[in-house]
Amino acid sequence: MKISLPPPDADQQAHSARLAAALRDEIHTDGPMPFSRWMERCLYTPGLGYYSAGSTKFGAAGDFITAPELGPLFAQCVATSVLPVFAALEGRRCFLELGAGSGAFAEAALTELALQDSVPDEYAILEPSADLRERQRDRLRDALPGDLFSIVTWLDRPPAQNWQGVLFANEVIDALPVTRFAIRDGVVVEEHVALDGEQFEIRDIEASEHLIAAVRTLEQRLGRDLVDGYRSEILIQLPSWIATVTDTLEHGVALFSDYGHSRDDYYASERSSGTLQCHFQHRVHDDALALPGLQDITASVDFSDVADAAVEAGLRVLGYASQARFLLGNGLADLHQRHAQDADANQLYELSRQIKRLTLPDQMGERFQALLLGRNIDAALLPAWLDIDRSARL
């Protein structure tokens, strides 16, 4: 996917050059760098990584637009979907959001929960980026009433003590560093980043026993071998990550929303180059070696893998649906009617545009999926999922 990218300005070029120099130093010292390490450093190196530096990431002024950035409807539907959970829980209730982006979701969700008289005792945001924390804090302080803002807290790590409520993550798993692999002459190799002079290049190197075992397990679950030349990604650390973020959730649900597929679709023959994507100023391309620190690097989510990891961690799969089905099943039509009542022509146009972006198959409607997991919670509390659940496809 070759695409002409807008040239970075002088400050951006200098920023990227600093990270590129650090990456070259590491490769000179340690040898070719596993792609997962490259992705981790490009996204999360303190002060230099994409999510650790100060540029705008989300919305029209950033590099991509997430569902909460389009308007309040997405967050309002999520809030509506978890009302029965909060109503059923006794004692202290928490809403934990992983990676809150610009804070748009938290603003709209908390406002809706207050409107529905279902404000949790705490709204916790697990955000590793100090820069994004400050942006979120400023936005929510300005947007929310003081009593609502007072329940918002920021965490450095998942809660250490048992808690109950709702865990929510939108477009978080896709930013976890993936391992890239390929099949060559029936052998599993791992993609690394190496140097040709001072230029970064992709180089395939013999895979570790751990990666070989993971790919062979994947093939067993698929019921077929991956053909020679097939190249894709696998999120080896997913089981430990899911276990870590959900370990202390004692009663409640975890809702993951992201772009992705079931396992069979993810590793379909037509996806023989994987799902890796990069985002820079609303251009999408697949050159993960370009612009270190300036572009987002993501891979689609294997939701079957997420479901398997969740079951291993002691959770139940309560539902799986496309974003369109999830939103329509959790109050989108009623919310549209509510917003449209006093809207002028321009507002109605924007409302219609927001709904189309969220639900149309060629927009976010089918590319994004929602996976609902539960622990010590009765699935009967969530009847809206009965008609939309497609978890048999996982």
mmCIF file of C-alpha atoms in Angstrom:
data_model
loop_
_atom_site.group_PDB
_atom_site.id
_atom_site.type_symbol
_atom_site.label_atom_id
_atom_site.label_comp_id
_atom_site.label_asym_id
_atom_site.label_seq_id
_atom_site.Cartn_x
_atom_site.Cartn_y
_atom_site.Cartn_z
ATOM 1 C CA MET A 1 0.000 0.000 0.000
ATOM 2 C CA LYS A 2 2.208 2.816 -1.275
ATOM 3 C CA ILE A 3 0.915 6.309 -0.615
ATOM 4 C CA SER A 4 2.408 9.766 -0.761
ATOM 5 C CA LEU A 5 2.600 11.166 2.759
ATOM 6 C CA PRO A 6 2.575 14.868 3.622
ATOM 7 C CA PRO A 7 6.087 16.023 4.562
ATOM 8 C CA PRO A 8 6.644 16.490 8.312
ATOM 9 C CA ASP A 9 7.560 20.004 9.422
ATOM 10 C CA ALA A 10 11.022 20.827 10.749
ATOM 11 C CA ASP A 11 10.147 20.112 14.391
ATOM 12 C CA GLN A 12 8.558 16.788 13.468
ATOM 13 C CA GLN A 13 11.582 15.811 11.404
ATOM 14 C CA ALA A 14 13.910 16.625 14.288
ATOM 15 C CA HIS A 15 11.723 14.653 16.701
ATOM 16 C CA SER A 16 11.653 11.619 14.410
ATOM 17 C CA ALA A 17 15.404 11.857 13.804
ATOM 18 C CA ARG A 18 16.068 11.636 17.559
ATOM 19 C CA LEU A 19 14.039 8.449 17.882
ATOM 20 C CA ALA A 20 15.532 7.004 14.681
ATOM 21 C CA ALA A 21 19.033 7.600 16.076
ATOM 22 C CA ALA A 22 18.125 5.774 19.295
ATOM 23 C CA LEU A 23 16.692 2.866 17.280
ATOM 24 C CA ARG A 24 19.847 2.649 15.160
ATOM 25 C CA ASP A 25 21.986 2.624 18.301
ATOM 26 C CA GLU A 26 19.982 -0.281 19.715
ATOM 27 C CA ILE A 27 20.244 -2.249 16.461
ATOM 28 C CA HIS A 28 23.994 -1.575 16.240
ATOM 29 C CA THR A 29 24.361 -2.871 19.815
ATOM 30 C CA ASP A 30 21.896 -5.777 19.893
ATOM 31 C CA GLY A 31 21.476 -6.752 16.264
ATOM 32 C CA PRO A 32 18.239 -6.828 14.231
ATOM 33 C CA MET A 33 15.243 -5.770 16.313
ATOM 34 C CA PRO A 34 12.089 -7.919 16.507
ATOM 35 C CA PHE A 35 9.195 -6.051 14.928
ATOM 36 C CA SER A 36 7.296 -6.138 18.239
ATOM 37 C CA ARG A 37 10.168 -4.221 19.841
ATOM 38 C CA TRP A 38 10.208 -1.735 16.945
ATOM 39 C CA MET A 39 6.477 -1.118 17.347
ATOM 40 C CA GLU A 40 6.793 -0.743 21.108
ATOM 41 C CA ARG A 41 9.610 1.787 20.829
ATOM 42 C CA CYS A 42 7.946 3.769 18.030
ATOM 43 C CA LEU A 43 4.729 4.080 20.006
ATOM 44 C CA TYR A 44 5.804 4.230 23.647
ATOM 45 C CA THR A 45 9.433 5.401 24.067
ATOM 46 C CA PRO A 46 9.181 8.071 26.815
ATOM 47 C CA GLY A 47 9.190 11.546 25.299
ATOM 48 C CA LEU A 48 9.729 10.273 21.755
ATOM 49 C CA GLY A 49 7.160 7.549 21.016
ATOM 50 C CA TYR A 50 3.957 8.359 19.171
ATOM 51 C CA TYR A 51 1.745 8.046 22.248
ATOM 52 C CA SER A 52 4.329 9.514 24.624
ATOM 53 C CA ALA A 53 5.009 12.810 22.853
ATOM 54 C CA GLY A 54 2.917 15.949 22.692
ATOM 55 C CA SER A 55 1.355 16.071 19.236
ATOM 56 C CA THR A 56 -2.393 15.793 18.660
ATOM 57 C CA LYS A 57 -3.368 12.218 17.770
ATOM 58 C CA PHE A 58 -7.151 12.169 17.640
ATOM 59 C CA GLY A 59 -9.752 14.032 15.604
ATOM 60 C CA ALA A 60 -9.545 16.258 12.543
ATOM 61 C CA ALA A 61 -6.329 17.927 13.756
ATOM 62 C CA GLY A 62 -4.629 14.580 14.419
ATOM 63 C CA ASP A 63 -3.916 11.422 12.454
ATOM 64 C CA PHE A 64 -7.159 9.449 12.766
ATOM 65 C CA ILE A 65 -10.691 9.701 14.121
ATOM 66 C CA THR A 66 -12.087 7.229 16.639
ATOM 67 C CA ALA A 67 -15.790 6.577 17.246
ATOM 68 C CA PRO A 68 -15.976 8.832 20.350
ATOM 69 C CA GLU A 69 -14.443 11.708 18.348
ATOM 70 C CA LEU A 70 -17.355 11.696 15.894
ATOM 71 C CA GLY A 71 -19.807 12.841 18.578
ATOM 72 C CA PRO A 72 -21.511 11.598 21.755
ATOM 73 C CA LEU A 73 -23.657 8.789 20.307
ATOM 74 C CA PHE A 74 -21.073 6.004 20.607
ATOM 75 C CA ALA A 75 -20.318 6.720 24.268
ATOM 76 C CA GLN A 76 -23.999 7.176 25.051
ATOM 77 C CA CYS A 77 -24.789 3.728 23.617
ATOM 78 C CA VAL A 78 -21.978 2.158 25.670
ATOM 79 C CA ALA A 79 -23.316 3.887 28.788
ATOM 80 C CA THR A 80 -26.843 2.666 27.984
ATOM 81 C CA SER A 81 -25.596 -0.893 27.516
ATOM 82 C CA VAL A 82 -24.063 -1.089 31.010
ATOM 83 C CA LEU A 83 -26.930 0.480 32.963
ATOM 84 C CA PRO A 84 -28.283 -2.964 33.971
ATOM 85 C CA VAL A 85 -24.860 -3.945 35.299
ATOM 86 C CA PHE A 86 -24.600 -0.932 37.578
ATOM 87 C CA ALA A 87 -28.205 -1.428 38.698
ATOM 88 C CA ALA A 88 -27.502 -5.028 39.739
ATOM 89 C CA LEU A 89 -24.325 -4.358 41.716
ATOM 90 C CA GLU A 90 -24.345 -3.559 45.403
ATOM 91 C CA GLY A 91 -21.651 -1.491 47.033
ATOM 92 C CA ARG A 92 -18.982 0.623 45.390
ATOM 93 C CA ARG A 93 -19.128 0.640 41.586
ATOM 94 C CA CYS A 94 -16.350 1.651 39.225
ATOM 95 C CA PHE A 95 -16.137 2.389 35.519
ATOM 96 C CA LEU A 96 -12.564 1.727 34.346
ATOM 97 C CA GLU A 97 -11.561 3.028 30.916
ATOM 98 C CA LEU A 98 -8.322 1.797 29.384
ATOM 99 C CA GLY A 99 -6.570 4.414 27.249
ATOM 100 C CA ALA A 100 -8.986 7.350 27.224
ATOM 101 C CA GLY A 101 -7.578 9.134 24.148
ATOM 102 C CA SER A 102 -8.675 12.759 24.085
ATOM 103 C CA GLY A 103 -11.223 12.258 26.877
ATOM 104 C CA ALA A 104 -14.177 12.532 24.489
ATOM 105 C CA PHE A 105 -15.582 9.149 25.493
ATOM 106 C CA ALA A 106 -15.320 9.839 29.221
ATOM 107 C CA GLU A 107 -17.037 13.212 28.815
ATOM 108 C CA ALA A 108 -20.022 11.815 26.893
ATOM 109 C CA ALA A 109 -20.329 8.591 28.925
ATOM 110 C CA LEU A 110 -20.256 10.333 32.289
ATOM 111 C CA THR A 111 -22.782 12.920 31.096
ATOM 112 C CA GLU A 112 -25.123 10.147 29.935
ATOM 113 C CA LEU A 113 -24.688 8.101 33.122
ATOM 114 C CA ALA A 114 -25.565 11.221 35.134
ATOM 115 C CA LEU A 115 -28.640 11.808 32.958
ATOM 116 C CA GLN A 116 -29.694 8.201 33.627
ATOM 117 C CA ASP A 117 -29.058 8.611 37.381
ATOM 118 C CA SER A 118 -26.433 5.857 37.281
ATOM 119 C CA VAL A 119 -23.172 7.641 38.080
ATOM 120 C CA PRO A 120 -20.524 5.215 39.360
ATOM 121 C CA ASP A 121 -18.636 5.907 42.561
ATOM 122 C CA GLU A 122 -15.440 6.220 40.563
ATOM 123 C CA TYR A 123 -14.537 6.745 36.917
ATOM 124 C CA ALA A 124 -10.947 5.513 36.633
ATOM 125 C CA ILE A 125 -8.754 6.065 33.575
ATOM 126 C CA LEU A 126 -5.729 3.843 33.046
ATOM 127 C CA GLU A 127 -3.521 6.033 30.862
ATOM 128 C CA PRO A 128 0.228 5.423 30.495
ATOM 129 C CA SER A 129 0.874 8.636 28.536
ATOM 130 C CA ALA A 130 1.558 11.635 30.789
ATOM 131 C CA ASP A 131 0.791 13.993 27.902
ATOM 132 C CA LEU A 132 -2.599 12.410 27.208
ATOM 133 C CA ARG A 133 -3.414 12.428 30.921
ATOM 134 C CA GLU A 134 -3.003 16.184 31.058
ATOM 135 C CA ARG A 135 -5.106 16.669 27.940
ATOM 136 C CA GLN A 136 -7.831 14.441 29.384
ATOM 137 C CA ARG A 137 -7.726 16.219 32.739
ATOM 138 C CA ASP A 138 -8.009 19.658 31.143
ATOM 139 C CA ARG A 139 -10.886 18.597 28.913
ATOM 140 C CA LEU A 140 -12.921 16.885 31.613
ATOM 141 C CA ARG A 141 -12.324 19.663 34.150
ATOM 142 C CA ASP A 142 -13.719 22.189 31.654
ATOM 143 C CA ALA A 143 -16.570 20.025 30.346
ATOM 144 C CA LEU A 144 -18.013 18.346 33.439
ATOM 145 C CA PRO A 145 -19.776 19.731 36.507
ATOM 146 C CA GLY A 146 -17.495 19.793 39.537
ATOM 147 C CA ASP A 147 -19.239 16.919 41.334
ATOM 148 C CA LEU A 148 -18.929 14.715 38.249
ATOM 149 C CA PHE A 149 -15.307 15.623 37.586
ATOM 150 C CA SER A 150 -14.478 14.855 41.224
ATOM 151 C CA ILE A 151 -15.051 11.112 40.716
ATOM 152 C CA VAL A 152 -12.526 10.888 37.838
ATOM 153 C CA THR A 153 -9.173 9.391 38.794
ATOM 154 C CA TRP A 154 -6.094 8.381 36.805
ATOM 155 C CA LEU A 155 -4.203 5.128 37.309
ATOM 156 C CA ASP A 156 -0.683 4.024 36.422
ATOM 157 C CA ARG A 157 -1.589 0.328 36.459
ATOM 158 C CA PRO A 158 -4.681 -1.891 36.810
ATOM 159 C CA PRO A 159 -6.338 -1.767 40.257
ATOM 160 C CA ALA A 160 -4.516 -3.861 42.834
ATOM 161 C CA GLN A 161 -7.642 -4.396 44.952
ATOM 162 C CA ASN A 162 -10.768 -6.270 43.902
ATOM 163 C CA TRP A 163 -13.403 -4.035 42.374
ATOM 164 C CA GLN A 164 -16.765 -4.314 40.643
ATOM 165 C CA GLY A 165 -18.281 -2.551 37.710
ATOM 166 C CA VAL A 166 -17.379 -2.036 34.061
ATOM 167 C CA LEU A 167 -14.058 -2.161 32.215
ATOM 168 C CA PHE A 168 -14.097 -0.538 28.790
ATOM 169 C CA ALA A 169 -11.438 -0.242 26.095
ATOM 170 C CA ASN A 170 -11.893 1.323 22.662
ATOM 171 C CA GLU A 171 -9.074 0.888 20.133
ATOM 172 C CA VAL A 172 -6.568 -0.252 22.743
ATOM 173 C CA ILE A 173 -5.741 -3.838 21.775
ATOM 174 C CA ASP A 174 -4.889 -2.783 18.202
ATOM 175 C CA ALA A 175 -2.024 -0.670 19.587
ATOM 176 C CA LEU A 176 -0.385 -3.510 21.539
ATOM 177 C CA PRO A 177 2.953 -4.445 19.912
ATOM 178 C CA VAL A 178 2.492 -7.439 17.622
ATOM 179 C CA THR A 179 4.942 -10.093 16.485
ATOM 180 C CA ARG A 180 5.157 -10.339 12.703
ATOM 181 C CA PHE A 181 5.839 -13.777 11.233
ATOM 182 C CA ALA A 182 5.999 -15.464 7.849
ATOM 183 C CA ILE A 183 6.034 -19.031 6.478
ATOM 184 C CA ARG A 184 9.023 -19.825 4.262
ATOM 185 C CA ASP A 185 9.502 -23.354 2.933
ATOM 186 C CA GLY A 186 7.209 -24.561 5.681
ATOM 187 C CA VAL A 187 9.329 -22.915 8.380
ATOM 188 C CA VAL A 188 8.189 -20.105 10.687
ATOM 189 C CA VAL A 189 10.395 -16.994 10.514
ATOM 190 C CA GLU A 190 10.092 -13.776 12.483
ATOM 191 C CA GLU A 191 10.150 -10.307 11.003
ATOM 192 C CA HIS A 192 12.904 -8.043 12.339
ATOM 193 C CA VAL A 193 14.040 -4.507 11.618
ATOM 194 C CA ALA A 194 17.682 -4.349 10.516
ATOM 195 C CA LEU A 195 19.999 -1.751 9.019
ATOM 196 C CA ASP A 196 21.258 -1.469 5.459
ATOM 197 C CA GLY A 197 23.845 1.220 6.042
ATOM 198 C CA GLU A 198 21.778 3.794 7.928
ATOM 199 C CA GLN A 199 18.462 2.768 6.346
ATOM 200 C CA PHE A 200 15.971 0.596 8.193
ATOM 201 C CA GLU A 201 14.847 -2.558 6.411
ATOM 202 C CA ILE A 202 12.714 -5.619 7.135
ATOM 203 C CA ARG A 203 14.617 -8.865 7.513
ATOM 204 C CA ASP A 204 13.222 -12.339 8.261
ATOM 205 C CA ILE A 205 15.138 -14.306 10.893
ATOM 206 C CA GLU A 206 14.679 -17.802 12.318
ATOM 207 C CA ALA A 207 11.823 -17.733 14.817
ATOM 208 C CA SER A 208 12.131 -18.594 18.493
ATOM 209 C CA GLU A 209 10.668 -21.841 19.782
ATOM 210 C CA HIS A 210 8.009 -19.772 21.559
ATOM 211 C CA LEU A 211 6.866 -18.123 18.333
ATOM 212 C CA ILE A 212 6.983 -21.395 16.395
ATOM 213 C CA ALA A 213 4.770 -23.024 19.029
ATOM 214 C CA ALA A 214 2.340 -20.080 18.912
ATOM 215 C CA VAL A 215 2.019 -20.244 15.110
ATOM 216 C CA ARG A 216 1.584 -24.029 15.122
ATOM 217 C CA THR A 217 -1.124 -23.678 17.780
ATOM 218 C CA LEU A 218 -2.780 -21.063 15.591
ATOM 219 C CA GLU A 219 -2.750 -23.479 12.655
ATOM 220 C CA GLN A 220 -4.314 -26.193 14.822
ATOM 221 C CA ARG A 221 -7.104 -23.836 15.822
ATOM 222 C CA LEU A 222 -7.627 -22.839 12.197
ATOM 223 C CA GLY A 223 -7.679 -26.492 11.160
ATOM 224 C CA ARG A 224 -5.230 -25.822 8.295
ATOM 225 C CA ASP A 225 -1.630 -24.955 7.634
ATOM 226 C CA LEU A 226 -0.676 -21.460 6.536
ATOM 227 C CA VAL A 227 0.753 -21.559 3.026
ATOM 228 C CA ASP A 228 4.301 -20.645 2.019
ATOM 229 C CA GLY A 229 4.725 -16.897 1.723
ATOM 230 C CA TYR A 230 1.923 -16.145 4.168
ATOM 231 C CA ARG A 231 2.792 -13.187 6.408
ATOM 232 C CA SER A 232 0.763 -11.871 9.334
ATOM 233 C CA GLU A 233 0.803 -10.912 12.990
ATOM 234 C CA ILE A 234 0.196 -12.617 16.280
ATOM 235 C CA LEU A 235 -0.243 -10.997 19.675
ATOM 236 C CA ILE A 236 1.756 -13.368 21.835
ATOM 237 C CA GLN A 237 1.370 -11.345 25.023
ATOM 238 C CA LEU A 238 -2.442 -11.111 24.751
ATOM 239 C CA PRO A 239 -3.272 -13.824 27.358
ATOM 240 C CA SER A 240 -1.044 -12.202 29.985
ATOM 241 C CA TRP A 241 -2.367 -8.727 29.106
ATOM 242 C CA ILE A 242 -6.011 -9.785 29.391
ATOM 243 C CA ALA A 243 -5.279 -11.562 32.678
ATOM 244 C CA THR A 244 -3.519 -8.483 34.049
ATOM 245 C CA VAL A 245 -6.196 -5.913 33.194
ATOM 246 C CA THR A 246 -9.104 -8.094 34.364
ATOM 247 C CA ASP A 247 -7.493 -9.905 37.309
ATOM 248 C CA THR A 248 -9.118 -7.834 40.078
ATOM 249 C CA LEU A 249 -12.506 -7.378 38.372
ATOM 250 C CA GLU A 250 -14.558 -9.384 40.852
ATOM 251 C CA HIS A 251 -18.094 -8.703 39.611
ATOM 252 C CA GLY A 252 -18.988 -7.017 36.351
ATOM 253 C CA VAL A 253 -18.269 -6.845 32.643
ATOM 254 C CA ALA A 254 -15.415 -5.964 30.303
ATOM 255 C CA LEU A 255 -16.300 -4.480 26.917
ATOM 256 C CA PHE A 256 -13.659 -4.315 24.179
ATOM 257 C CA SER A 257 -14.336 -2.368 20.988
ATOM 258 C CA ASP A 258 -11.852 -2.367 18.138
ATOM 259 C CA TYR A 259 -11.406 -3.079 14.463
ATOM 260 C CA GLY A 260 -10.805 -6.742 13.828
ATOM 261 C CA HIS A 261 -12.110 -10.143 12.852
ATOM 262 C CA SER A 262 -12.784 -13.632 14.064
ATOM 263 C CA ARG A 263 -9.776 -15.955 13.718
ATOM 264 C CA ASP A 264 -10.935 -17.547 10.445
ATOM 265 C CA ASP A 265 -11.422 -14.136 8.845
ATOM 266 C CA TYR A 266 -8.224 -12.659 10.277
ATOM 267 C CA TYR A 267 -6.064 -15.414 8.784
ATOM 268 C CA ALA A 268 -8.037 -15.824 5.572
ATOM 269 C CA SER A 269 -6.038 -16.551 2.429
ATOM 270 C CA GLU A 270 -6.721 -13.084 0.999
ATOM 271 C CA ARG A 271 -4.989 -11.478 4.003
ATOM 272 C CA SER A 272 -1.643 -13.025 3.099
ATOM 273 C CA SER A 273 0.232 -9.832 4.037
ATOM 274 C CA GLY A 274 -1.382 -9.344 7.440
ATOM 275 C CA THR A 275 -3.395 -6.411 8.722
ATOM 276 C CA LEU A 276 -0.714 -3.908 9.720
ATOM 277 C CA GLN A 277 -1.684 -0.268 9.170
ATOM 278 C CA CYS A 278 -0.030 3.070 9.840
ATOM 279 C CA HIS A 279 -1.782 6.430 10.217
ATOM 280 C CA PHE A 280 -0.265 9.842 9.564
ATOM 281 C CA GLN A 281 -2.390 12.962 9.069
ATOM 282 C CA HIS A 282 -5.370 10.858 7.990
ATOM 283 C CA ARG A 283 -3.369 8.896 5.435
ATOM 284 C CA VAL A 284 -3.400 5.118 5.842
ATOM 285 C CA HIS A 285 -0.442 3.090 4.601
ATOM 286 C CA ASP A 286 1.611 0.018 5.532
ATOM 287 C CA ASP A 287 5.193 1.318 5.839
ATOM 288 C CA ALA A 288 5.876 0.812 9.536
ATOM 289 C CA LEU A 289 9.499 1.912 9.094
ATOM 290 C CA ALA A 290 8.583 5.416 7.986
ATOM 291 C CA LEU A 291 8.479 8.427 10.304
ATOM 292 C CA PRO A 292 9.465 6.779 13.625
ATOM 293 C CA GLY A 293 7.542 8.407 16.456
ATOM 294 C CA LEU A 294 5.286 10.443 14.167
ATOM 295 C CA GLN A 295 2.788 7.837 12.974
ATOM 296 C CA ASP A 296 0.442 5.383 14.619
ATOM 297 C CA ILE A 297 1.172 1.691 13.982
ATOM 298 C CA THR A 298 -1.682 -0.757 14.488
ATOM 299 C CA ALA A 299 -2.866 -4.256 13.631
ATOM 300 C CA SER A 300 -6.407 -5.586 13.564
ATOM 301 C CA VAL A 301 -7.631 -7.608 16.533
ATOM 302 C CA ASP A 302 -8.163 -11.366 16.455
ATOM 303 C CA PHE A 303 -11.306 -11.423 18.586
ATOM 304 C CA SER A 304 -11.272 -15.230 18.786
ATOM 305 C CA ASP A 305 -7.884 -14.922 20.464
ATOM 306 C CA VAL A 306 -9.252 -12.295 22.858
ATOM 307 C CA ALA A 307 -12.180 -14.576 23.738
ATOM 308 C CA ASP A 308 -9.849 -17.548 24.338
ATOM 309 C CA ALA A 309 -7.579 -15.428 26.542
ATOM 310 C CA ALA A 310 -10.570 -14.158 28.498
ATOM 311 C CA VAL A 311 -11.873 -17.654 29.173
ATOM 312 C CA GLU A 312 -8.386 -18.670 30.353
ATOM 313 C CA ALA A 313 -8.494 -15.678 32.704
ATOM 314 C CA GLY A 314 -11.772 -16.819 34.242
ATOM 315 C CA LEU A 315 -14.265 -14.673 32.318
ATOM 316 C CA ARG A 316 -17.262 -15.685 30.222
ATOM 317 C CA VAL A 317 -18.040 -14.525 26.719
ATOM 318 C CA LEU A 318 -21.414 -12.787 26.970
ATOM 319 C CA GLY A 319 -21.664 -11.378 23.469
ATOM 320 C CA TYR A 320 -19.918 -10.500 20.227
ATOM 321 C CA ALA A 321 -21.304 -8.205 17.541
ATOM 322 C CA SER A 322 -20.348 -5.759 14.848
ATOM 323 C CA GLN A 323 -20.298 -2.148 15.960
ATOM 324 C CA ALA A 324 -23.441 -1.435 13.951
ATOM 325 C CA ARG A 325 -25.370 -4.276 15.606
ATOM 326 C CA PHE A 326 -24.053 -3.303 19.037
ATOM 327 C CA LEU A 327 -25.111 0.338 18.675
ATOM 328 C CA LEU A 328 -28.516 -0.444 17.170
ATOM 329 C CA GLY A 329 -29.146 -2.993 19.913
ATOM 330 C CA ASN A 330 -28.244 -0.569 22.672
ATOM 331 C CA GLY A 331 -30.381 2.469 22.110
ATOM 332 C CA LEU A 332 -29.009 4.216 19.015
ATOM 333 C CA ALA A 333 -32.475 4.812 17.522
ATOM 334 C CA ASP A 334 -33.813 6.285 20.784
ATOM 335 C CA LEU A 335 -30.743 8.475 21.170
ATOM 336 C CA HIS A 336 -31.143 9.702 17.591
ATOM 337 C CA GLN A 337 -34.727 10.651 18.316
ATOM 338 C CA ARG A 338 -33.714 12.456 21.512
ATOM 339 C CA HIS A 339 -30.984 14.459 19.784
ATOM 340 C CA ALA A 340 -33.184 15.252 16.776
ATOM 341 C CA GLN A 341 -36.063 16.761 18.778
ATOM 342 C CA ASP A 342 -34.653 20.268 19.099
ATOM 343 C CA ALA A 343 -31.992 20.130 16.400
ATOM 344 C CA ASP A 344 -31.701 22.652 13.578
ATOM 345 C CA ALA A 345 -30.909 21.680 9.985
ATOM 346 C CA ASN A 346 -27.140 21.778 10.473
ATOM 347 C CA GLN A 347 -27.343 19.709 13.643
ATOM 348 C CA LEU A 348 -29.573 17.147 11.942
ATOM 349 C CA TYR A 349 -27.055 16.863 9.114
ATOM 350 C CA GLU A 350 -24.195 16.292 11.566
ATOM 351 C CA LEU A 351 -26.287 13.767 13.488
ATOM 352 C CA SER A 352 -27.024 11.838 10.298
ATOM 353 C CA ARG A 353 -23.359 11.989 9.288
ATOM 354 C CA GLN A 354 -22.291 10.668 12.694
ATOM 355 C CA ILE A 355 -24.703 7.718 12.508
ATOM 356 C CA LYS A 356 -23.583 6.814 8.995
ATOM 357 C CA ARG A 357 -19.903 6.814 9.995
ATOM 358 C CA LEU A 358 -20.678 4.635 13.016
ATOM 359 C CA THR A 359 -22.934 2.079 11.337
ATOM 360 C CA LEU A 360 -22.460 1.796 7.569
ATOM 361 C CA PRO A 361 -20.635 -1.391 6.489
ATOM 362 C CA ASP A 362 -18.018 0.502 4.472
ATOM 363 C CA GLN A 363 -17.360 2.868 7.379
ATOM 364 C CA MET A 364 -17.046 1.689 11.013
ATOM 365 C CA GLY A 365 -20.197 -0.417 11.175
ATOM 366 C CA GLU A 366 -18.738 -3.784 10.143
ATOM 367 C CA ARG A 367 -15.000 -3.151 10.413
ATOM 368 C CA PHE A 368 -15.310 -2.612 14.177
ATOM 369 C CA GLN A 369 -16.484 -5.286 16.592
ATOM 370 C CA ALA A 370 -17.634 -5.301 20.216
ATOM 371 C CA LEU A 371 -16.828 -8.176 22.579
ATOM 372 C CA LEU A 372 -18.568 -8.382 25.956
ATOM 373 C CA LEU A 373 -17.038 -10.468 28.744
ATOM 374 C CA GLY A 374 -18.315 -11.069 32.243
ATOM 375 C CA ARG A 375 -17.254 -12.356 35.620
ATOM 376 C CA ASN A 376 -19.772 -13.357 38.303
ATOM 377 C CA ILE A 377 -22.512 -11.564 36.409
ATOM 378 C CA ASP A 378 -25.787 -13.008 35.139
ATOM 379 C CA ALA A 379 -26.019 -12.780 31.345
ATOM 380 C CA ALA A 380 -29.794 -12.419 31.724
ATOM 381 C CA LEU A 381 -29.152 -8.884 32.985
ATOM 382 C CA LEU A 382 -28.211 -7.892 29.434
ATOM 383 C CA PRO A 383 -31.153 -8.933 27.235
ATOM 384 C CA ALA A 384 -30.140 -6.473 24.503
ATOM 385 C CA TRP A 385 -27.353 -8.863 23.542
ATOM 386 C CA LEU A 386 -29.705 -11.789 22.889
ATOM 387 C CA ASP A 387 -30.640 -10.595 19.396
ATOM 388 C CA ILE A 388 -27.270 -9.194 18.358
ATOM 389 C CA ASP A 389 -24.846 -11.831 19.670
ATOM 390 C CA ARG A 390 -22.708 -13.585 17.063
ATOM 391 C CA SER A 391 -20.204 -15.201 19.413
ATOM 392 C CA ALA A 392 -20.709 -18.555 17.652
ATOM 393 C CA ARG A 393 -18.527 -17.115 14.889
ATOM 394 C CA LEU A 394 -15.517 -16.708 17.177
#
